XYZ file of C-alpha atoms in Angstrom:
324
model
C -0.261 0.247 0.029
C 1.230 3.554 -1.014
C -0.620 5.861 1.606
C 0.154 8.583 3.260
C 1.082 6.356 6.619
C 3.217 4.243 4.595
C 5.075 7.029 3.098
C 5.977 9.158 6.221
C 9.824 8.753 5.020
C 11.514 8.898 1.595
C 13.904 6.559 2.381
C 11.012 4.090 1.982
C 10.560 4.756 -1.343
C 14.552 4.624 -1.838
C 14.226 0.982 -0.782
C 11.537 0.102 -3.024
C 13.898 1.505 -5.967
C 11.375 3.851 -6.988
C 13.212 6.874 -5.869
C 17.739 6.841 -6.672
C 18.347 9.816 -3.618
C 15.895 11.401 -0.824
C 16.012 14.954 -0.646
C 18.764 16.264 0.591
C 18.296 18.353 4.044
C 14.711 16.322 4.367
C 14.978 15.415 8.183
C 15.927 19.681 9.098
C 12.739 20.261 6.680
C 10.811 17.500 8.643
C 11.348 19.716 12.408
C 10.754 23.423 11.088
C 8.201 25.180 11.988
C 4.603 26.021 10.603
C 4.198 29.106 12.053
C 7.079 31.415 11.726
C 7.618 35.005 12.069
C 6.291 36.818 8.642
C 4.355 33.991 7.190
C 1.413 34.826 5.182
C -2.200 33.581 7.156
C -5.831 33.238 6.125
C -7.747 35.094 8.979
C -10.993 36.446 9.089
C -11.710 40.438 9.051
C -14.199 43.259 8.237
C -12.490 43.704 4.711
C -13.127 44.952 1.435
C -15.542 42.417 -1.051
C -15.703 44.301 -4.269
C -12.903 42.580 -6.534
C -13.062 46.175 -8.500
C -12.246 48.029 -5.680
C -8.821 49.473 -4.305
C -9.279 48.314 -0.690
C -10.580 44.731 -1.949
C -9.546 41.934 1.286
C -8.289 45.073 3.250
C -9.963 45.452 6.399
C -12.247 48.249 6.320
C -14.659 49.639 8.926
C -17.520 49.228 5.858
C -16.335 45.580 4.920
C -18.047 42.272 5.529
C -16.979 39.414 7.801
C -14.754 37.258 4.870
C -11.068 35.592 4.927
C -8.616 37.621 3.872
C -4.645 36.286 2.867
C -3.404 40.095 3.450
C -1.929 39.056 6.831
C 0.924 38.234 8.298
C 2.346 36.568 11.510
C 4.146 38.990 13.859
C 4.426 37.052 17.083
C 2.162 35.770 20.350
C 0.675 37.784 23.054
C 0.100 34.280 24.890
C -0.529 30.313 24.059
C -3.719 31.180 22.954
C -3.572 34.347 21.140
C -1.207 35.380 18.513
C -0.732 38.747 17.061
C -1.356 39.045 13.160
C -0.624 42.657 10.716
C -3.957 42.823 8.457
C -3.599 45.333 5.089
C -5.913 47.705 6.010
C -7.635 50.444 3.845
C -5.435 53.044 5.796
C -2.257 51.565 6.514
C -1.776 48.137 8.386
C -3.295 46.934 11.385
C -2.561 44.353 14.608
C -5.138 41.887 15.761
C -5.017 39.592 17.633
C -6.361 36.244 16.748
C -6.818 33.225 18.890
C -4.175 30.448 17.869
C -6.973 27.964 17.188
C -8.675 30.323 14.861
C -5.181 30.400 13.224
C -4.988 26.615 13.251
C -8.644 26.434 11.833
C -7.768 28.619 8.490
C -4.251 27.103 7.748
C -3.414 24.556 9.346
C -2.870 21.537 6.679
C -5.761 19.199 6.009
C -6.418 15.929 6.579
C -8.965 14.092 3.986
C -11.941 12.090 5.391
C -11.408 8.614 5.572
C -14.276 6.050 5.576
C -13.043 2.361 5.783
C -10.158 2.105 3.291
C -11.401 4.930 1.542
C -10.454 8.360 1.588
C -14.086 10.452 0.579
C -13.732 13.173 -1.526
C -15.591 16.018 -3.299
C -19.260 14.608 -4.980
C -18.884 10.791 -3.952
C -15.194 10.284 -5.445
C -13.159 7.910 -3.511
C -9.243 6.446 -3.272
C -7.907 3.215 -2.145
C -4.586 3.617 -1.566
C -4.768 -0.447 -1.842
C -5.935 -1.099 -4.886
C -4.023 -2.264 -7.847
C -5.076 0.869 -10.049
C -4.074 3.283 -7.624
C -0.778 1.655 -6.605
C 0.237 1.415 -9.882
C -0.716 5.231 -10.860
C 1.317 6.035 -7.576
C 4.010 3.977 -8.507
C 4.362 6.026 -11.737
C 4.269 9.336 -9.973
C 7.063 8.373 -7.895
C 9.274 7.157 -10.861
C 8.526 10.464 -12.734
C 9.699 12.161 -9.381
C 12.676 10.342 -8.737
C 14.913 13.099 -11.100
C 13.208 15.918 -9.713
C 13.510 15.058 -5.815
C 17.287 13.963 -6.425
C 17.719 17.825 -7.147
C 15.305 18.904 -4.138
C 17.311 20.120 -1.639
C 15.938 21.819 1.548
C 18.779 23.220 2.447
C 18.828 25.950 -0.237
C 18.280 29.276 -0.866
C 14.407 29.085 -1.615
C 13.867 26.212 0.856
C 13.896 23.885 -2.094
C 10.683 26.168 -3.474
C 11.698 25.449 -6.970
C 11.511 22.206 -7.275
C 9.053 21.102 -4.554
C 6.635 23.713 -7.476
C 7.849 21.461 -9.943
C 7.058 18.312 -8.626
C 3.593 19.427 -8.055
C 3.902 19.822 -12.037
C 4.846 16.432 -12.447
C 2.371 14.944 -10.459
C -0.386 16.751 -12.454
C 1.549 15.616 -15.344
C 1.066 12.180 -14.603
C -2.825 12.422 -14.332
C -4.576 11.961 -17.479
C -7.645 13.520 -16.670
C -8.941 16.828 -18.019
C -11.673 19.601 -17.854
C -14.542 20.142 -19.162
C -13.648 23.300 -20.586
C -11.885 21.381 -23.369
C -15.371 20.174 -24.530
C -16.676 16.348 -23.544
C -14.873 13.406 -24.795
C -17.030 10.541 -24.756
C -14.155 8.636 -24.699
C -12.886 9.432 -21.325
C -14.486 8.323 -17.914
C -16.951 10.686 -16.754
C -17.688 12.619 -13.965
C -19.835 9.630 -12.452
C -17.626 7.657 -12.311
C -16.522 7.501 -8.403
C -12.920 5.980 -8.472
C -10.100 8.532 -8.863
C -7.893 6.147 -9.934
C -9.776 5.828 -13.243
C -10.468 8.853 -13.494
C -6.356 9.861 -13.408
C -5.624 7.296 -16.141
C -8.327 8.732 -18.407
C -11.107 11.114 -16.966
C -12.708 14.341 -17.713
C -14.526 16.522 -14.783
C -15.256 19.871 -13.272
C -13.385 21.805 -10.659
C -14.206 18.880 -7.961
C -13.405 15.708 -9.852
C -9.939 17.638 -10.810
C -8.839 19.074 -7.756
C -10.628 15.749 -5.233
C -7.986 13.678 -7.593
C -5.080 15.829 -8.032
C -5.538 15.698 -3.728
C -5.607 12.112 -3.619
C -2.418 11.514 -5.722
C -0.612 13.987 -4.416
C -1.603 13.234 -0.706
C 0.725 10.130 -0.322
C 3.677 12.261 -1.183
C 3.146 15.777 1.020
C 5.361 14.651 3.788
C 8.420 13.406 1.567
C 8.042 16.880 -0.328
C 7.455 18.990 2.310
C 4.131 20.556 0.932
C 1.066 20.787 3.576
C -1.736 20.696 1.627
C -5.688 22.239 1.964
C -8.390 21.167 -0.067
C -10.347 24.604 -0.941
C -13.337 26.324 -1.955
C -14.807 29.195 -2.377
C -15.897 31.812 -4.520
C -14.517 32.665 -8.075
C -14.741 35.573 -10.786
C -12.963 36.762 -13.811
C -13.726 33.947 -16.125
C -10.624 31.173 -15.842
C -8.337 33.110 -17.492
C -5.483 35.158 -15.231
C -5.717 39.077 -15.313
C -8.842 39.130 -16.405
C -10.710 42.309 -14.669
C -13.141 41.886 -12.337
C -16.760 42.286 -12.891
C -17.813 45.596 -10.935
C -20.498 44.360 -10.108
C -18.935 41.292 -8.429
C -19.177 40.755 -4.211
C -17.303 37.816 -2.945
C -19.155 35.669 -0.496
C -18.768 32.756 1.431
C -21.574 31.384 -0.199
C -22.492 30.140 -3.007
C -19.411 28.026 -3.450
C -18.390 28.443 -6.894
C -15.335 27.375 -7.074
C -12.951 24.631 -5.505
C -9.068 23.923 -5.361
C -5.859 22.636 -3.666
C -3.861 25.293 -1.408
C -0.306 23.992 -0.741
C 1.817 25.816 1.767
C 5.873 24.529 1.262
C 8.366 23.930 3.672
C 11.060 25.129 5.236
C 9.891 28.552 3.211
C 6.393 28.779 4.758
C 5.021 29.853 1.058
C 1.703 29.376 0.215
C 0.745 28.849 -3.187
C -2.588 27.843 -5.542
C -2.673 24.849 -7.406
C -6.149 25.060 -9.394
C -6.447 22.201 -12.329
C -9.782 24.229 -13.995
C -7.882 27.096 -14.050
C -4.561 25.247 -15.914
C -6.584 23.425 -18.324
C -6.992 26.912 -19.488
C -3.853 28.659 -19.132
C -0.906 26.297 -18.742
C 1.174 25.256 -15.298
C 0.943 28.628 -13.733
C -2.153 28.226 -12.033
C -0.273 25.203 -10.362
C 2.121 27.239 -8.918
C -0.313 30.364 -8.262
C 0.936 32.268 -5.460
C -1.747 33.397 -2.951
C -0.945 36.931 -3.094
C -2.172 36.897 -6.921
C -4.479 34.205 -7.372
C -6.629 35.311 -4.260
C -6.407 38.863 -5.437
C -7.304 38.331 -8.733
C -9.551 35.333 -9.048
C -10.423 33.457 -6.365
C -11.752 33.759 -2.531
C -10.814 30.862 -0.237
C -14.308 30.812 2.613
C -12.514 28.480 4.947
C -14.966 26.015 5.413
C -14.515 22.131 5.402
C -16.600 21.427 2.517
C -15.405 17.510 2.049
C -15.270 17.094 5.543
C -11.535 17.148 6.421
C -10.209 18.363 9.670
C -7.111 19.704 10.088
C -3.963 17.999 11.117
C -3.001 17.842 14.880
C -0.416 20.178 15.945
C 3.512 19.188 16.659
C 5.744 19.734 18.550
C 7.689 22.234 16.153
C 5.035 23.793 14.484
C 5.248 27.021 16.289
C 8.049 29.426 16.668
C 6.642 32.576 17.895
C 8.481 35.342 20.052
C 6.580 36.728 22.889
C 5.432 40.645 22.081
């Protein structure tokens, strides 16, 4: 079985003959924090909600309660209260946010399991013990081997470039497209409930491709230093990045119009959107879309747990914030 639990150490993949070497600095990376000074995080606040306005996602008295990514960790008031600087319409404001709330919105996700199946959106399932799933994961592992050989967590960028390359490699191994390219009746349709079949010759909407990517990225997250979150929320501007927002658009927590993955890389703590739906239209830039751009120009994360996922338990090394 090639589950996240089974692949908790990159040396396992080396022993299996799937990787030629483990990433440099992996043991050190594993002990680095997830919450340090200057990490950008999601928080709730009264912010501007119109993408066409200059104060979009900035704190403002006339705003509405929404999730904003324009927040940076600074320290902690005490063990249960953290201090965050949030961009405001008139500058920067320091907010006190409960530790529990920061973790709720930013901690990596554990996907829902029922028996031997991983439960995903729209009734999709993943069985890591099935022959087809294992075969696809072996294919992915072999494709990742040359990337991982060059992955060094000790470099100046903390290995970001190769981590993002690994995400692209995994997506390339998944033979699934979206309906943006028209219906292909020769492919497994969205009504298929097995992500392994969808990954071999499938087609679907944003829920389907995001769930399939989540299932096959999930086992490699620990060894690649990636914290994955399954996001849902509001979208606008069509499928092409850079399109102007309609002046009538106001982002809201519901209805949920779109789903994607958010990936936080360790040890850099930089966060990126991985959106297979948008990537099918505009290319791989949408697989490595920094949240400062994605959440300003195209997507709004509502912060809900839309497919039954939960946050992972805090680890002893997760927090490295000074007392202020």
